[in-house]
Structures are given as structure tokens and as C-alpha cells.
Amino acid sequence: MNKIEHIGIAVSDITKATELYEQLLNVESYKSEAVESEGVNTVFFKVGESKIELLEATREDSPIAKYIEKRGEGIHHIAYDVTDIRVEMERLKNAGFRLLNEEPKRGADNKLVCFLHPKSANGVLVELCQEIRE
Ligand code: ZN
């Protein structure tokens, strides 16, 4: 794991949350992107070497909608930057971690991603992400 790439925060109104985070961090968001496959809108902020990702559900069956319904707004996941996602997935699988996807998926912000089940990591949803280099 190279660094904490970003922290994902589930929000119910991304427009309001973006304004709030612009004030909080005193920086403008650098990217907003919809990820259709996950049913989310995302907005990203740079904070030094790391980022904050705001996540808003775009439909009722989105994982973010379910999360907010159960637990309310808040920290949704921690994402770690990795150099080779397939190598890390293999390593963690062999170490007994439960992967939520067997193949890397295309995530927001030009990344290949894989999630680990929160039960594997003390109740925290973990995202591995690797920059797509093309
Ligand atoms: Zn994320």
C-alpha cells in the first residue's frame, strides 16, 4: 500500500456537501464524475497527497443509498493506492480477506478498484485503487 489515496464520504445532497467541503478545506473540488455502474455521483477534493471523495446515490438500489439508510451520512470507505491491484488482490485473498469483486472494476477518477468486505477489516470498507496507466 503506497498511501491513503482517498477517504470516501457518503452524503445525501452532494451539491450542499460540495459547498460545505469547499469551505471546510478552503479549496475547490477538482472533479465531479458519475459512476453509472455503482449508481453514484462523486466529487473529489485534493488534500495534500490524499483526496476526499464525496458520494451521493443516484438510485435507490445504490450501495450509497443503502448505506445512508442504515447508518446515515458519514465515512463510507478508505481507499489505499496500490502499484499493481491484481498482485494486492491475490496477496489479500491468500491472507484470508474477503474481496467483494474478483476482477478489478473501473472506478471514478481514472482508477481500477477492488473492495474488501468490511467484516474482513474491523468494520471498515476498504478500497484498493490503482491509477490506470494507458
Ligand atoms: Zn473511493
mmCIF file of C-alpha atoms and ligand atoms in Angstrom:
data_model
loop_
_atom_site.group_PDB
_atom_site.id
_atom_site.type_symbol
_atom_site.label_atom_id
_atom_site.label_comp_id
_atom_site.label_asym_id
_atom_site.label_seq_id
_atom_site.Cartn_x
_atom_site.Cartn_y
_atom_site.Cartn_z
ATOM 1 C CA MET A 1 0.000 0.000 0.000
ATOM 2 C CA ASN A 2 1.570 3.281 -1.076
ATOM 3 C CA LYS A 3 -0.607 5.835 0.705
ATOM 4 C CA ILE A 4 -4.186 6.653 1.623
ATOM 5 C CA GLU A 5 -5.449 7.644 -1.816
ATOM 6 C CA HIS A 6 -8.769 8.980 -0.598
ATOM 7 C CA ILE A 7 -11.465 8.768 2.031
ATOM 8 C CA GLY A 8 -14.991 8.245 0.724
ATOM 9 C CA ILE A 9 -17.813 10.091 2.482
ATOM 10 C CA ALA A 10 -21.455 9.201 1.881
ATOM 11 C CA VAL A 11 -23.652 12.303 1.581
ATOM 12 C CA SER A 12 -27.341 12.737 0.876
ATOM 13 C CA ASP A 13 -27.037 16.025 -1.057
ATOM 14 C CA ILE A 14 -23.811 16.343 -2.997
ATOM 15 C CA THR A 15 -24.404 19.960 -4.045
ATOM 16 C CA LYS A 16 -24.717 21.100 -0.442
ATOM 17 C CA ALA A 17 -21.897 18.820 0.681
ATOM 18 C CA THR A 18 -19.613 20.194 -2.047
ATOM 19 C CA GLU A 19 -20.217 23.763 -0.841
ATOM 20 C CA LEU A 20 -19.549 22.685 2.713
ATOM 21 C CA TYR A 21 -16.323 20.882 1.835
ATOM 22 C CA GLU A 22 -15.141 23.830 -0.249
ATOM 23 C CA GLN A 23 -15.473 25.958 2.878
ATOM 24 C CA LEU A 24 -14.046 23.310 5.172
ATOM 25 C CA LEU A 25 -10.969 22.563 3.068
ATOM 26 C CA ASN A 26 -10.678 26.044 1.560
ATOM 27 C CA VAL A 27 -10.157 24.537 -1.892
ATOM 28 C CA GLU A 28 -12.430 23.945 -4.886
ATOM 29 C CA SER A 29 -13.290 20.436 -5.986
ATOM 30 C CA TYR A 30 -11.208 19.361 -8.982
ATOM 31 C CA LYS A 31 -13.505 16.768 -10.441
ATOM 32 C CA SER A 32 -17.076 15.527 -10.425
ATOM 33 C CA GLU A 33 -17.999 12.294 -12.078
ATOM 34 C CA ALA A 34 -20.958 9.929 -12.222
ATOM 35 C CA VAL A 35 -20.209 6.208 -11.930
ATOM 36 C CA GLU A 36 -23.232 4.630 -13.551
ATOM 37 C CA SER A 37 -22.349 1.031 -12.607
ATOM 38 C CA GLU A 38 -22.304 1.948 -8.886
ATOM 39 C CA GLY A 39 -25.235 4.362 -9.032
ATOM 40 C CA VAL A 40 -23.239 7.254 -7.600
ATOM 41 C CA ASN A 41 -22.238 10.826 -8.258
ATOM 42 C CA THR A 42 -18.793 11.683 -6.962
ATOM 43 C CA VAL A 43 -16.957 14.931 -6.242
ATOM 44 C CA PHE A 44 -13.231 14.995 -5.452
ATOM 45 C CA PHE A 45 -11.055 17.349 -3.418
ATOM 46 C CA LYS A 46 -7.290 17.285 -3.098
ATOM 47 C CA VAL A 47 -5.927 17.460 0.431
ATOM 48 C CA GLY A 48 -2.158 17.299 0.234
ATOM 49 C CA GLU A 49 -1.221 13.841 -1.052
ATOM 50 C CA SER A 50 -4.684 12.437 -0.387
ATOM 51 C CA LYS A 51 -8.205 13.176 -1.530
ATOM 52 C CA ILE A 52 -11.716 13.350 -0.219
ATOM 53 C CA GLU A 53 -14.398 11.687 -2.341
ATOM 54 C CA LEU A 54 -17.999 12.708 -1.716
ATOM 55 C CA LEU A 55 -20.514 10.082 -2.799
ATOM 56 C CA GLU A 56 -24.209 10.612 -3.455
ATOM 57 C CA ALA A 57 -26.622 7.878 -4.554
ATOM 58 C CA THR A 58 -28.303 8.291 -7.934
ATOM 59 C CA ARG A 59 -30.794 5.485 -7.408
ATOM 60 C CA GLU A 60 -32.442 3.623 -4.567
ATOM 61 C CA ASP A 61 -30.555 0.354 -5.027
ATOM 62 C CA SER A 62 -27.175 2.105 -4.986
ATOM 63 C CA PRO A 63 -24.806 0.900 -2.221
ATOM 64 C CA ILE A 64 -24.623 4.520 -1.027
ATOM 65 C CA ALA A 65 -28.421 4.769 -0.688
ATOM 66 C CA LYS A 66 -28.416 1.587 1.392
ATOM 67 C CA TYR A 67 -25.516 2.799 3.498
ATOM 68 C CA ILE A 68 -27.200 6.125 4.309
ATOM 69 C CA GLU A 69 -30.493 4.408 5.067
ATOM 70 C CA LYS A 70 -28.789 2.121 7.588
ATOM 71 C CA ARG A 71 -26.136 4.333 9.127
ATOM 72 C CA GLY A 72 -26.740 7.890 7.973
ATOM 73 C CA GLU A 73 -24.170 10.111 6.300
ATOM 74 C CA GLY A 74 -20.518 9.614 7.171
ATOM 75 C CA ILE A 75 -17.255 7.919 6.331
ATOM 76 C CA HIS A 76 -18.035 5.171 3.844
ATOM 77 C CA HIS A 77 -14.637 3.758 2.886
ATOM 78 C CA ILE A 78 -10.883 4.218 2.996
ATOM 79 C CA ALA A 79 -9.026 3.801 -0.274
ATOM 80 C CA TYR A 80 -5.389 2.745 -0.484
ATOM 81 C CA ASP A 81 -3.238 3.392 -3.508
ATOM 82 C CA VAL A 82 -1.505 0.273 -4.829
ATOM 83 C CA THR A 83 1.001 -0.163 -7.639
ATOM 84 C CA ASP A 84 -0.423 -3.423 -9.010
ATOM 85 C CA ILE A 85 -4.006 -4.120 -7.980
ATOM 86 C CA ARG A 86 -4.003 -7.731 -9.176
ATOM 87 C CA VAL A 87 -0.937 -8.566 -7.086
ATOM 88 C CA GLU A 88 -2.507 -6.963 -3.990
ATOM 89 C CA MET A 89 -5.853 -8.708 -4.573
ATOM 90 C CA GLU A 90 -4.075 -12.065 -4.800
ATOM 91 C CA ARG A 91 -1.990 -11.349 -1.708
ATOM 92 C CA LEU A 92 -5.009 -10.310 0.389
ATOM 93 C CA LYS A 93 -7.160 -13.180 -0.834
ATOM 94 C CA ASN A 94 -4.443 -15.634 0.158
ATOM 95 C CA ALA A 95 -4.237 -13.933 3.556
ATOM 96 C CA GLY A 96 -7.947 -14.641 4.097
ATOM 97 C CA PHE A 97 -9.507 -11.268 3.256
ATOM 98 C CA ARG A 98 -12.866 -11.329 1.511
ATOM 99 C CA LEU A 99 -12.841 -9.476 -1.814
ATOM 100 C CA LEU A 100 -16.140 -8.005 -2.990
ATOM 101 C CA ASN A 101 -15.119 -8.271 -6.632
ATOM 102 C CA GLU A 102 -12.932 -10.966 -8.139
ATOM 103 C CA GLU A 103 -11.795 -8.760 -11.014
ATOM 104 C CA PRO A 104 -10.701 -5.119 -10.729
ATOM 105 C CA LYS A 105 -13.518 -2.726 -11.672
ATOM 106 C CA ARG A 106 -13.290 0.656 -13.301
ATOM 107 C CA GLY A 107 -13.935 3.271 -10.602
ATOM 108 C CA ALA A 108 -14.097 7.057 -10.571
ATOM 109 C CA ASP A 109 -11.053 9.277 -11.146
ATOM 110 C CA ASN A 110 -9.298 7.014 -13.662
ATOM 111 C CA LYS A 111 -8.799 4.076 -11.296
ATOM 112 C CA LEU A 112 -9.053 0.324 -11.236
ATOM 113 C CA VAL A 113 -10.645 -0.602 -7.929
ATOM 114 C CA CYS A 114 -11.456 -3.556 -5.708
ATOM 115 C CA PHE A 115 -13.343 -3.536 -2.416
ATOM 116 C CA LEU A 116 -12.768 -5.707 0.644
ATOM 117 C CA HIS A 117 -15.713 -6.725 2.804
ATOM 118 C CA PRO A 118 -15.939 -4.594 5.989
ATOM 119 C CA LYS A 119 -16.094 -7.805 8.045
ATOM 120 C CA SER A 120 -12.576 -8.504 6.787
ATOM 121 C CA ALA A 121 -11.243 -5.229 8.145
ATOM 122 C CA ASN A 122 -12.721 -4.366 11.535
ATOM 123 C CA GLY A 123 -15.912 -2.899 10.137
ATOM 124 C CA VAL A 124 -14.230 -0.647 7.580
ATOM 125 C CA LEU A 125 -14.949 -0.925 3.879
ATOM 126 C CA VAL A 126 -11.534 -0.921 2.197
ATOM 127 C CA GLU A 127 -10.934 0.069 -1.414
ATOM 128 C CA LEU A 128 -7.761 -0.768 -3.283
ATOM 129 C CA CYS A 129 -7.094 1.517 -6.198
ATOM 130 C CA GLN A 130 -4.562 1.632 -8.943
ATOM 131 C CA GLU A 131 -4.148 4.512 -11.344
ATOM 132 C CA ILE A 132 -4.983 3.455 -14.909
ATOM 133 C CA ARG A 133 -1.871 3.985 -16.999
ATOM 134 C CA GLU A 134 -2.551 3.986 -20.712
HETATM 135 ZN ZN ZN B 1 -13.481 5.541 -3.368
#
